[in-house]
Short mmCIF file of C-alpha atoms in Angstrom, two decimals:
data_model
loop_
_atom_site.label_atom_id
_atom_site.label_comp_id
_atom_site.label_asym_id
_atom_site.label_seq_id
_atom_site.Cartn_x
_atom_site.Cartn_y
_atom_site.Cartn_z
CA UNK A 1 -66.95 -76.89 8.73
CA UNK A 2 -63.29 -75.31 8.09
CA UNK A 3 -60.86 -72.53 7.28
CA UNK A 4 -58.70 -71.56 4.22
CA UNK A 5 -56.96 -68.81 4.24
CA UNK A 6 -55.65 -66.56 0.90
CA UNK A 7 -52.63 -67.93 -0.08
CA UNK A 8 -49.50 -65.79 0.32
CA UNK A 9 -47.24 -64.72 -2.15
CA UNK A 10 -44.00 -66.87 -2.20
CA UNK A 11 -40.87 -66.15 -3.48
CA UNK A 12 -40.19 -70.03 -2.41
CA UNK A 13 -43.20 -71.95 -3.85
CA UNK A 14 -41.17 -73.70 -6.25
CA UNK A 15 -39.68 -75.65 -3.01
CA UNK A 16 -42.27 -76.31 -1.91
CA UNK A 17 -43.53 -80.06 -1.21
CA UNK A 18 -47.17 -80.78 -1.28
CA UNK A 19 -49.05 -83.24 1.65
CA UNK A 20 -52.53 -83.88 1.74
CA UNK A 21 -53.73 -85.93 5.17
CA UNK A 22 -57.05 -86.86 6.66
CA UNK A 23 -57.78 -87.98 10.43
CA UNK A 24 -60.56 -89.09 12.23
CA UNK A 25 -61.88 -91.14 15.21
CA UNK A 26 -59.33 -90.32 18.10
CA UNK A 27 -59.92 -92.62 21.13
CA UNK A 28 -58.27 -92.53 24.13
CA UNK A 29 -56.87 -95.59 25.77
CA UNK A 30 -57.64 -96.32 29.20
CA UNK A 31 -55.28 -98.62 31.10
CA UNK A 32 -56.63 -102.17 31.23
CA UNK A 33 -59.44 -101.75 29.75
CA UNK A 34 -60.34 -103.25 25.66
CA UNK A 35 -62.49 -100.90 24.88
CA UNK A 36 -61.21 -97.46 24.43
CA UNK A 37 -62.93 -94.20 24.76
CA UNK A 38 -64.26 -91.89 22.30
CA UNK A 39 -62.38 -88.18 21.90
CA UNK A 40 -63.15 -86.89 18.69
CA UNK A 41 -64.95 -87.92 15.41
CA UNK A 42 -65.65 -84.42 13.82
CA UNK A 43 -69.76 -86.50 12.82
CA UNK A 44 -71.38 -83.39 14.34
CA UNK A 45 -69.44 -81.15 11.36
CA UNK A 46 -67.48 -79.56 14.52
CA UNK A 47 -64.04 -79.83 15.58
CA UNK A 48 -65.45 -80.12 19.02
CA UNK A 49 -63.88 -83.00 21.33
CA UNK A 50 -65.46 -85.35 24.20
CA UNK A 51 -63.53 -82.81 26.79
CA UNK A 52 -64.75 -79.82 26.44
CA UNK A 53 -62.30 -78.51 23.93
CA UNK A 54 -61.37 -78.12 20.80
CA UNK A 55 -59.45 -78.50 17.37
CA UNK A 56 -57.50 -75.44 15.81
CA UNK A 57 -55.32 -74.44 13.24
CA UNK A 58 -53.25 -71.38 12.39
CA UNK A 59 -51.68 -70.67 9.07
CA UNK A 60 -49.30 -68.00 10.58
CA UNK A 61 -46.20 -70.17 10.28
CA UNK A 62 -47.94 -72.65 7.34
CA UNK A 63 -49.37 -70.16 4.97
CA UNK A 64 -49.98 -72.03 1.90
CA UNK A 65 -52.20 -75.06 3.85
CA UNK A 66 -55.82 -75.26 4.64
CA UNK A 67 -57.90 -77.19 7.37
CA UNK A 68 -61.25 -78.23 6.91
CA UNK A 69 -64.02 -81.24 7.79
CA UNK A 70 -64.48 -83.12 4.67
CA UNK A 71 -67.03 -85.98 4.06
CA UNK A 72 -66.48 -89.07 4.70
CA UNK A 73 -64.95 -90.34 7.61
CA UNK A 74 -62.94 -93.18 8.26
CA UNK A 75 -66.65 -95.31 9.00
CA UNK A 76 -67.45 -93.79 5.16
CA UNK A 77 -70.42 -91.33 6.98
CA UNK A 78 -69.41 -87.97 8.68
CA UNK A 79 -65.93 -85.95 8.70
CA UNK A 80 -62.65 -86.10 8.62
CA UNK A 81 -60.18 -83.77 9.60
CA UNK A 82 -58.26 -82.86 6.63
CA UNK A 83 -54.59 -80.75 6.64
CA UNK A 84 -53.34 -79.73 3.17
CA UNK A 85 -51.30 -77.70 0.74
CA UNK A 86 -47.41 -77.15 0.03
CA UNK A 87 -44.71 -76.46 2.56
CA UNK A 88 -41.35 -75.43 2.57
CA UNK A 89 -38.18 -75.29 5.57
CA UNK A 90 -39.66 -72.53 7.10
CA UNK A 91 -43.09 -74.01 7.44
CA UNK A 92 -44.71 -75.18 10.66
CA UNK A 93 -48.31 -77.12 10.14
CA UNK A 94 -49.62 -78.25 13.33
CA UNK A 95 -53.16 -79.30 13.68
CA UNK A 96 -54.23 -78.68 17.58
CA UNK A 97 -56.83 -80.97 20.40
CA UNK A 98 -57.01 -78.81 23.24
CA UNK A 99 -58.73 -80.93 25.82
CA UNK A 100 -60.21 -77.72 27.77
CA UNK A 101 -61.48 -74.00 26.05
CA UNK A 102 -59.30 -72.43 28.77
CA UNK A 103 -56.44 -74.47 27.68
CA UNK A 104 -56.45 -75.86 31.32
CA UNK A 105 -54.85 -79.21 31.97
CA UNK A 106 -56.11 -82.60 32.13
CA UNK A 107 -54.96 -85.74 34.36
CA UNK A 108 -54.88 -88.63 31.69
CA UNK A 109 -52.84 -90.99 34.22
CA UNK A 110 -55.54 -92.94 34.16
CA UNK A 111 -54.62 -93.72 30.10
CA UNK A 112 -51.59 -95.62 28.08
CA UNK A 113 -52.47 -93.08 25.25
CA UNK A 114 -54.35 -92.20 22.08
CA UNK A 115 -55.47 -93.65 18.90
CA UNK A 116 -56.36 -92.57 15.64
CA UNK A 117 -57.20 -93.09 12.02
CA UNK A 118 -55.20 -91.30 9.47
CA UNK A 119 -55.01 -91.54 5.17
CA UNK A 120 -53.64 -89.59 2.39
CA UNK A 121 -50.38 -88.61 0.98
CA UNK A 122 -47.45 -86.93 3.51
CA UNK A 123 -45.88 -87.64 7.15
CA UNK A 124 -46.76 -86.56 10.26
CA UNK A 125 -45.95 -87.65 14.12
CA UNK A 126 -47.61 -85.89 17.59
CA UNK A 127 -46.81 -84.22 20.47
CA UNK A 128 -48.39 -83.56 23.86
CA UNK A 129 -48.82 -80.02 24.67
CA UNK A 130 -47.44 -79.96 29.02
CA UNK A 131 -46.89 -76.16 30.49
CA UNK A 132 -43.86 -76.80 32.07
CA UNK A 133 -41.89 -77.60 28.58
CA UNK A 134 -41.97 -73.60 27.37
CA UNK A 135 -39.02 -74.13 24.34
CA UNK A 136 -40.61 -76.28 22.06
CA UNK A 137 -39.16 -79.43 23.31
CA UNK A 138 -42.24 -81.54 23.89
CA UNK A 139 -42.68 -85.23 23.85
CA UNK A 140 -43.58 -86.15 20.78
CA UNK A 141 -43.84 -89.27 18.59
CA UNK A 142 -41.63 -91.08 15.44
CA UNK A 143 -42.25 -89.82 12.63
CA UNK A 144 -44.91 -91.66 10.50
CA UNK A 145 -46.21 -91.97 6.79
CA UNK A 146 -49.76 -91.89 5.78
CA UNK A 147 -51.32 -94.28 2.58
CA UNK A 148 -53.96 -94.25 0.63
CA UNK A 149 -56.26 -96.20 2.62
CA UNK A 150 -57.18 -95.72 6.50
CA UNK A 151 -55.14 -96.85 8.91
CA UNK A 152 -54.92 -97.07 12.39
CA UNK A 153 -52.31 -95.24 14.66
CA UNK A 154 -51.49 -96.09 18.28
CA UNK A 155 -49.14 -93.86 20.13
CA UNK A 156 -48.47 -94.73 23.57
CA UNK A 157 -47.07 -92.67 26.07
CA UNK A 158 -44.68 -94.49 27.60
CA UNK A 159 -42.92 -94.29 23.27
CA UNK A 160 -42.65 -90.29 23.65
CA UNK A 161 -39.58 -88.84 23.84
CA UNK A 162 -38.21 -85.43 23.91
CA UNK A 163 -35.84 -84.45 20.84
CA UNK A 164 -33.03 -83.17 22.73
CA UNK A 165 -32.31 -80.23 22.43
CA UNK A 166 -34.49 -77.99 25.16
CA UNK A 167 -34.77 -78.34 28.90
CA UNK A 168 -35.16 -81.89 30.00
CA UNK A 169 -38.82 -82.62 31.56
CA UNK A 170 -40.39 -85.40 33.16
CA UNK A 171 -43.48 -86.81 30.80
CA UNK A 172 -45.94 -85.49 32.79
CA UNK A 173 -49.24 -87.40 31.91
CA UNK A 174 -51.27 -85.91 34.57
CA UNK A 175 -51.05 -82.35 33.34
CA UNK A 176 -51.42 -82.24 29.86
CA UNK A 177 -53.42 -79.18 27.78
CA UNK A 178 -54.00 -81.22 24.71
CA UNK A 179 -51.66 -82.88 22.03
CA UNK A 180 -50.66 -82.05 18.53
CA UNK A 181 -50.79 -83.58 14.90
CA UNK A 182 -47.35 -82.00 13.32
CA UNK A 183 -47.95 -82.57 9.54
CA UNK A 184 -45.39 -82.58 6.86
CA UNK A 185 -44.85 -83.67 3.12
CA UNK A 186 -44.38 -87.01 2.27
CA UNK A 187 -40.42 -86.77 2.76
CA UNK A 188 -40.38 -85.90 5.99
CA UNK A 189 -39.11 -82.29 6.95
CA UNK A 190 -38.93 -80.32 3.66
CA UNK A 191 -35.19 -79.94 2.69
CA UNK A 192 -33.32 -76.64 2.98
CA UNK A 193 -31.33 -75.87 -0.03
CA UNK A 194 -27.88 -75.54 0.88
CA UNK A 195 -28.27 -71.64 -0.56
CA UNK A 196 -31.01 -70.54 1.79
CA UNK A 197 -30.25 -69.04 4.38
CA UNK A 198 -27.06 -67.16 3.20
CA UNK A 199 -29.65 -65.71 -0.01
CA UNK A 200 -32.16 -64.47 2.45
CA UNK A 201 -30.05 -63.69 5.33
CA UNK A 202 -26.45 -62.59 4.38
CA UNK A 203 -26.19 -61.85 0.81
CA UNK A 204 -28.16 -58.73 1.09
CA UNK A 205 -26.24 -57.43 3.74
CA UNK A 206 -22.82 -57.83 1.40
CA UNK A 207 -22.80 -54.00 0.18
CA UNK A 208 -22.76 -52.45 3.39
CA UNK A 209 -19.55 -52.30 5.32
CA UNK A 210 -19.57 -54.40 8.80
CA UNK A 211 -17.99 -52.77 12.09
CA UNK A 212 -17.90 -56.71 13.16
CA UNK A 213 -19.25 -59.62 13.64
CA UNK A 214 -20.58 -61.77 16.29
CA UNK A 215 -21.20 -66.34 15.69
CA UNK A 216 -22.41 -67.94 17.97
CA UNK A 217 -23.20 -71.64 16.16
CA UNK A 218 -21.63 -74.97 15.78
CA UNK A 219 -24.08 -77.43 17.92
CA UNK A 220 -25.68 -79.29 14.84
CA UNK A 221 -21.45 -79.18 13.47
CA UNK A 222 -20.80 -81.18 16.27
CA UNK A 223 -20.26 -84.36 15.10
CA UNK A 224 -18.43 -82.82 12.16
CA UNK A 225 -16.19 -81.00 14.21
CA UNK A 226 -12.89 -81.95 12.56
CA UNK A 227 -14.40 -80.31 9.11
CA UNK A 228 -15.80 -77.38 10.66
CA UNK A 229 -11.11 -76.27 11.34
CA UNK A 230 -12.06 -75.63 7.27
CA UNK A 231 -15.63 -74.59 7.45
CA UNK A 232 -15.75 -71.79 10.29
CA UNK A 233 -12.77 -70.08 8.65
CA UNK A 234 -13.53 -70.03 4.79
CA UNK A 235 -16.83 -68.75 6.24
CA UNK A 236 -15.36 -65.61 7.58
CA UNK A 237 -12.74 -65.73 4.59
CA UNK A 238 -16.16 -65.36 2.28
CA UNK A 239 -18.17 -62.62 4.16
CA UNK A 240 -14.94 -60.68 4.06
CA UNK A 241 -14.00 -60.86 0.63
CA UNK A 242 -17.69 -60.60 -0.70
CA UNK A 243 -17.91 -57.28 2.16
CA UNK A 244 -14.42 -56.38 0.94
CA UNK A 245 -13.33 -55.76 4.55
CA UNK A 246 -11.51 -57.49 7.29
CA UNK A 247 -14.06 -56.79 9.85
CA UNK A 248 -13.71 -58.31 13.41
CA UNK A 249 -15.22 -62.30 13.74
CA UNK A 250 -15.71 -62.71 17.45
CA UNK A 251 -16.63 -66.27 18.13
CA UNK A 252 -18.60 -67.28 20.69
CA UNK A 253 -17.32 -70.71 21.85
CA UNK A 254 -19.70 -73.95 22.85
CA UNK A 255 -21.17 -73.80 26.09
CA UNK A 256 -21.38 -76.65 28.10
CA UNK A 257 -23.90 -79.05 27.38
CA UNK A 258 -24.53 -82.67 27.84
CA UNK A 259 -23.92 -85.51 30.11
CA UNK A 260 -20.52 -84.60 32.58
CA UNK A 261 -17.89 -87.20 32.71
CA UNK A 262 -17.19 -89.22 35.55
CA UNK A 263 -14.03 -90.28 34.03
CA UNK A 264 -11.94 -88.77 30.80
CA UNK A 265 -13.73 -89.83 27.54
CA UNK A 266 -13.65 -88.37 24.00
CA UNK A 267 -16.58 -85.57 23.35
CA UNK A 268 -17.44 -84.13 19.92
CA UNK A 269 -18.87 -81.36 21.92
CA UNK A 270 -15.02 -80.21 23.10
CA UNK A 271 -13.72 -80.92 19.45
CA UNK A 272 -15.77 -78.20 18.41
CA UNK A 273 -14.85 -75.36 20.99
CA UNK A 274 -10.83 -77.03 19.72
CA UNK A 275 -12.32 -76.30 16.35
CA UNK A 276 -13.27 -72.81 17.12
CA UNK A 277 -10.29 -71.80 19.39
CA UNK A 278 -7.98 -73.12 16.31
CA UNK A 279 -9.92 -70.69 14.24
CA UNK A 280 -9.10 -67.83 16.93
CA UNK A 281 -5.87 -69.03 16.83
CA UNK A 282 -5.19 -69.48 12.95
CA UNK A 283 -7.47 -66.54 11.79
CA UNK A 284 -6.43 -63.00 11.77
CA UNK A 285 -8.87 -60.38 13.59
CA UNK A 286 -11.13 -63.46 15.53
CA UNK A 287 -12.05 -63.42 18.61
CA UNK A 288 -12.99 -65.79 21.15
CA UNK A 289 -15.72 -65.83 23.66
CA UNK A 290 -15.44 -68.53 26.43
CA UNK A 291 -18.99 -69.97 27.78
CA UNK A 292 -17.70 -73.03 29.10
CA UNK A 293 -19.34 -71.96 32.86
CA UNK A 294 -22.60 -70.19 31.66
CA UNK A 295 -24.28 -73.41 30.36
CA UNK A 296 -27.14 -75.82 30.83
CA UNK A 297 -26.18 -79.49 30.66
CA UNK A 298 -29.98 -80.11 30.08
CA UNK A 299 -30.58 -76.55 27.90
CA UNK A 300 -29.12 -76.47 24.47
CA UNK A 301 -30.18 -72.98 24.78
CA UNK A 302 -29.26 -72.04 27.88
CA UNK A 303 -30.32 -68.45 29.92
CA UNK A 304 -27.15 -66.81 30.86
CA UNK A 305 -26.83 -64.99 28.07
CA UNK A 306 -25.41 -61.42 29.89
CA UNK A 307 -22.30 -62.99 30.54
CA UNK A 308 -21.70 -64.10 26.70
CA UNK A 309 -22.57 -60.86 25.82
CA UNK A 310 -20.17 -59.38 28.76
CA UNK A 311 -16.94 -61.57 27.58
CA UNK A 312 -17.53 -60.53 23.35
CA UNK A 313 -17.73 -57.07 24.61
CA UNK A 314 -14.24 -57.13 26.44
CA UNK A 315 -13.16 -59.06 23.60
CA UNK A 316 -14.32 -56.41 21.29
CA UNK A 317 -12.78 -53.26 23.64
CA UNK A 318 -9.57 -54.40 24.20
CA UNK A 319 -9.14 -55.32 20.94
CA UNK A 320 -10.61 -53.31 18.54
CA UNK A 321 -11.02 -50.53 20.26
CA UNK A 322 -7.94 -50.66 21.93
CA UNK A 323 -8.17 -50.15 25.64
CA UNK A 324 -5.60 -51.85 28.27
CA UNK A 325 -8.17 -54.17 29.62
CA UNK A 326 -8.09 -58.11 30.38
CA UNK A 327 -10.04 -59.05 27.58
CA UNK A 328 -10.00 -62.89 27.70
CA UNK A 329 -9.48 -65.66 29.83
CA UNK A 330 -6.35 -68.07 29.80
CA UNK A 331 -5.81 -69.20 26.20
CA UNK A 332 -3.02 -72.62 26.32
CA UNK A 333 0.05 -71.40 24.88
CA UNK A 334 2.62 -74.42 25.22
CA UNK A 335 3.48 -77.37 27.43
CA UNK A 336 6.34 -78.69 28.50
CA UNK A 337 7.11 -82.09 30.02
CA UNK A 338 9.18 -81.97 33.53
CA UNK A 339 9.93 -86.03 34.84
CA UNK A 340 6.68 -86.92 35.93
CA UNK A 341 5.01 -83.98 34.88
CA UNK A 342 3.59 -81.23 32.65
CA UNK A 343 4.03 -77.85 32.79
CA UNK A 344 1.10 -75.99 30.94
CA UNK A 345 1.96 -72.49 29.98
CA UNK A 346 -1.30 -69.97 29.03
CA UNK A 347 -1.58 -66.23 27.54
CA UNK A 348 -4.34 -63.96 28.98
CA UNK A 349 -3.23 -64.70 32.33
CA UNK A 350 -4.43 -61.03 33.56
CA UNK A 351 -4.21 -60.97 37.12
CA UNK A 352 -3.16 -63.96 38.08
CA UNK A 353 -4.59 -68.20 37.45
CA UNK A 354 -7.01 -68.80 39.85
CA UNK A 355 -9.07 -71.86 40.78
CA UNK A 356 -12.71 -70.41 40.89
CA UNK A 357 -15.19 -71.26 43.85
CA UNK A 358 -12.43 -73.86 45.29
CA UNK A 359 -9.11 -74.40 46.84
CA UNK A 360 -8.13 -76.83 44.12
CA UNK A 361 -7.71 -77.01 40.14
CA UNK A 362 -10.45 -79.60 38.44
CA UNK A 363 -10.71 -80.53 35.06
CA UNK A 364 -7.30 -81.59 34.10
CA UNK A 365 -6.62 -84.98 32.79
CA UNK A 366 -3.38 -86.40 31.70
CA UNK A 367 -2.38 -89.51 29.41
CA UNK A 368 1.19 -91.22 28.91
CA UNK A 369 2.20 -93.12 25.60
CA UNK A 370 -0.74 -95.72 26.02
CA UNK A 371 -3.07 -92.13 25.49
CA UNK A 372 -5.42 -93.20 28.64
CA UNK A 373 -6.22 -90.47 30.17
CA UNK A 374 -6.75 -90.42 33.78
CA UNK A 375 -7.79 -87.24 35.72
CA UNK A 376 -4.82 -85.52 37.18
CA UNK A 377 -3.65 -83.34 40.05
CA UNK A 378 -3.27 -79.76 38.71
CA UNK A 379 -1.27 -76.72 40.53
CA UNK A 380 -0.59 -73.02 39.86
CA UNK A 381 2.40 -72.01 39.04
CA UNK A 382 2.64 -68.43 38.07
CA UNK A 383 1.37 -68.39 34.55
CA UNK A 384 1.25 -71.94 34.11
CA UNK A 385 -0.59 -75.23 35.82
CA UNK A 386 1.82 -77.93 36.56
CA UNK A 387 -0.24 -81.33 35.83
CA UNK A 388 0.37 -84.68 37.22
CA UNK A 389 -1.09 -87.98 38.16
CA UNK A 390 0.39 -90.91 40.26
CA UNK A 391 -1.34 -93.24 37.35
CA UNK A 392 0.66 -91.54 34.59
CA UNK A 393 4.34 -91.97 35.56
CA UNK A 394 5.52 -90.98 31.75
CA UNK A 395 2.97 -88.44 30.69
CA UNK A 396 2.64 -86.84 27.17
CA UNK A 397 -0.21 -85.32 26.85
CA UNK A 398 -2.47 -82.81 29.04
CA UNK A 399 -6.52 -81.93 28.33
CA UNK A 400 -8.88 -79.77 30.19
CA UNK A 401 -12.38 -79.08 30.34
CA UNK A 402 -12.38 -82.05 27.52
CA UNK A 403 -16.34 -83.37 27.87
CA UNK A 404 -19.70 -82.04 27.01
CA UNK A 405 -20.27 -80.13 29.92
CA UNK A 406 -17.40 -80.62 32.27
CA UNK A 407 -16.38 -79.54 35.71
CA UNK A 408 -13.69 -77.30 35.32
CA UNK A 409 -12.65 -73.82 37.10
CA UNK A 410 -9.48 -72.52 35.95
CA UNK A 411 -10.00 -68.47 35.58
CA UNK A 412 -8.21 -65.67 35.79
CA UNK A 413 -8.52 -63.01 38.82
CA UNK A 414 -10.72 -61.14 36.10
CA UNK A 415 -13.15 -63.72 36.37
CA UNK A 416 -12.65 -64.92 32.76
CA UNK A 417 -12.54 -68.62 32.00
CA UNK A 418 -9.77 -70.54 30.49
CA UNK A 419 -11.04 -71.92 26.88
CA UNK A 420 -10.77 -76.08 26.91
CA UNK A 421 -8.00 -77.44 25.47
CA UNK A 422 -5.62 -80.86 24.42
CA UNK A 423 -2.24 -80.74 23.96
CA UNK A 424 -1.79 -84.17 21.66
CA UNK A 425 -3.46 -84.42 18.14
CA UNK A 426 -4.65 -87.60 18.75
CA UNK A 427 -8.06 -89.14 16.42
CA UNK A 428 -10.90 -88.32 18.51
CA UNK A 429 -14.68 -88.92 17.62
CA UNK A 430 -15.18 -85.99 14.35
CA UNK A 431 -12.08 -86.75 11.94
CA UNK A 432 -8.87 -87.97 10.93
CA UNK A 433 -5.29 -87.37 12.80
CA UNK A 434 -5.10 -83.53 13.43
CA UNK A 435 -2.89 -82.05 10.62
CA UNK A 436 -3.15 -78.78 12.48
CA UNK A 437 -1.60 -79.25 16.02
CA UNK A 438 -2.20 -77.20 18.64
CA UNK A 439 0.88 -77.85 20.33
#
């Protein structure tokens, strides 16, 4: 009638948050009808359901929980399913339904979704299991709580929704493997000390000397941006002094990601690549990988990772290692206002600007003392883009590249991407007026 496994040794129980859930009686809920149909009640002392498949539940990433059919159920005769024990961050507790043994798919088109009975003391919400959503991503459910006394749950599946941060799918009802109870303590997700992950993850490492280092982070900083010019660089300030060594930082800037701007807006997303290409700038012995091409505007993880790995090793080699190579693309080094327009000067010019798959520059947008920025016409002139717009007959300021996931294709003949960049210090969406121009 259920599973517990032995308890493993923790050096984290003390964080650890009990829950303690029951479920039973999951219906399914056929489009205009009142009467929905049975799924699963666990009275036959099996987690068998009305499909063919089954309930399961692995302790691998939940260690310190235990399933198991406990009398009664939610009609006081039978079983309930019942999820329990302690959890910490790094535990996952998911209870599965898998509608077929073969873990084949099921058309439930034909249904507005499930319902359920659920008691005891934690959260939980649930997610459909589809095969073409492969990171994790899944539709799932708000959050819920769980009280003392039975109560029902309806989750339709039109109220689904995808958390954002893996490829974006289309619900797909009509091929569906099963769905999932996520449990969790009473809190929600359990809280991550502050401490964590540098005490498991980076304070052991301390004694040994580092040849370098490679970061590529910042997309939950986002919409801290303007506090991450102080975080990103006492960060590497700390590993160094603690390491007692100056060793490289190469920085792997934000790829694009996100909706792409039909017209010139603000974007957290491009304060943080400012954020880490002030760092480059500002920090001795940083480095600064550009990725604004080899993104996924519906991927926060996106595939093209050779290319990343490609630009930190030029980085890394001309640099460090010291050989005569184009290591980076164009880096904005100055601007200078011309009449009408703006003359935008950048380093790492290798080769030669170029305008990548296109006879024309995109990207550039330009404001004048109002600060509305209108997209601009942008030519190459030697080692600089001259920037202007018939809109902007006093301009000031120059951006490029400024958006979630922009289109933009200024290069150099290396093939190396020019970083995003703003030339005013303007409030944007993160922080304050910019103390720390980039002008």
């Amino acid at each position: 009638a259920g599973f517990s496994p032995t308890p493993a040794a923790s050096s984290s129980s003390a964080a650890r948050q009990p829950f303690d859930l029951e479920f039973d009686d999951f219906q399914l809920l056929r489009k205009g009808a009142e009467d929905p149909e049975q799924f699963s009640t666990f009275d036959d002392g099996t987690s068998r359901d009305s499909l063919g498949g089954y309930w399961s539940y692995s302790w691998d990433s939940a260690q310190q929980t235990s399933f198991n059919l406990v009398p009664p159920g939610h009609n006081g005769s039978g079983f309930a399913a019942r999820v329990a024990g302690g959890m910490d961050a790094s535990d996952d507790s998911r209870l599965v339904a898998r509608f077929h043994i073969d873990d084949s798919p099921v058309d439930l088109s034909a249904y507005a979704g499930i319902q359920f009975w659920v008691r005891g003391n934690g959260s939980f919400r649930v997610l459909t299991r589809q095969p073409t959503i492969t990171d994790w991503d899944d539709y799932s459910s708000h959050i819920m709580q769980a009280s003392d006394q039975w109560n029902p749950v309806v989750v339709r599946f039109s109220d689904l929704h995808q958390d954002g941060w893996g490829v974006v799918e289309e619900l797909t009802v009509n091929s569906l493997t099963g769905f999932v109870i996520q449990a969790m303590p009473k809190t929600g997700y359990p809280p991550l000390n502050d401490s964590d992950l540098f005490n498991g993850m980076i304070a052991p490492l301390m004694p040994y000397k580092f040849r370098g280092a490679i970061w590529y982070q910042g997309e939950g900083n986002a919409l801290s941006a303007f506090e991450y010019r102080q975080l990103l660089p006492t960060l590497i300030k700390n590993w160094r002094d603690l390491s007692n060594s100056r060793f490289p930082f190469l920085i792997v800037q934000l790829p694009n990601h996100g909706a792409v701007p039909k017209e010139p807006t603000e974007s957290a997303w491009a304060e943080l690549r400012e954020a880490e290409f002030l760092t480059e700038r500002n920090v001795p012995d940083t480095g600064l990988a550009v990725a604004i091409d080899v993104g996924d505007p519906k991927n926060l993880h996106p595939h093209r990772k050779m290319e990343v790995g490609q630009r930190l090793a030029l980085w890394a080699l001309g640099t460090t290692y010291g050989e005569n190579i184009t290591y980076s693309g164009p880096l904005y080094q100055s601007m200078k206002v011309e009449g009408s327009k703006i003359v935008v000067k950048f380093s790492h010019v290798g080769g030669g600007l170029v305008a990548k798959d296109g006879p024309a520059l995109v990207g550039f947008s330009v404001a004048g003392p109002d600060r509305n920025f209108h997209w601009a016409d942008a030519a190459i002139q030697g080692d600089s883009v001259v920037v202007s717009s018939n809109q902007v007959p006093d301009p000031v300021a120059v951006r490029y590249a400024w958006g979630d996931s922009p289109d933009c294709n200024l290069f150099n003949k290396e093939g190396l991407p020019a970083s995003p960049f703003r030339t005013d210090d303007w409030p944007g969406i993160t922080g304050p007026k910019v103390a720390n121009s980039v002008r």
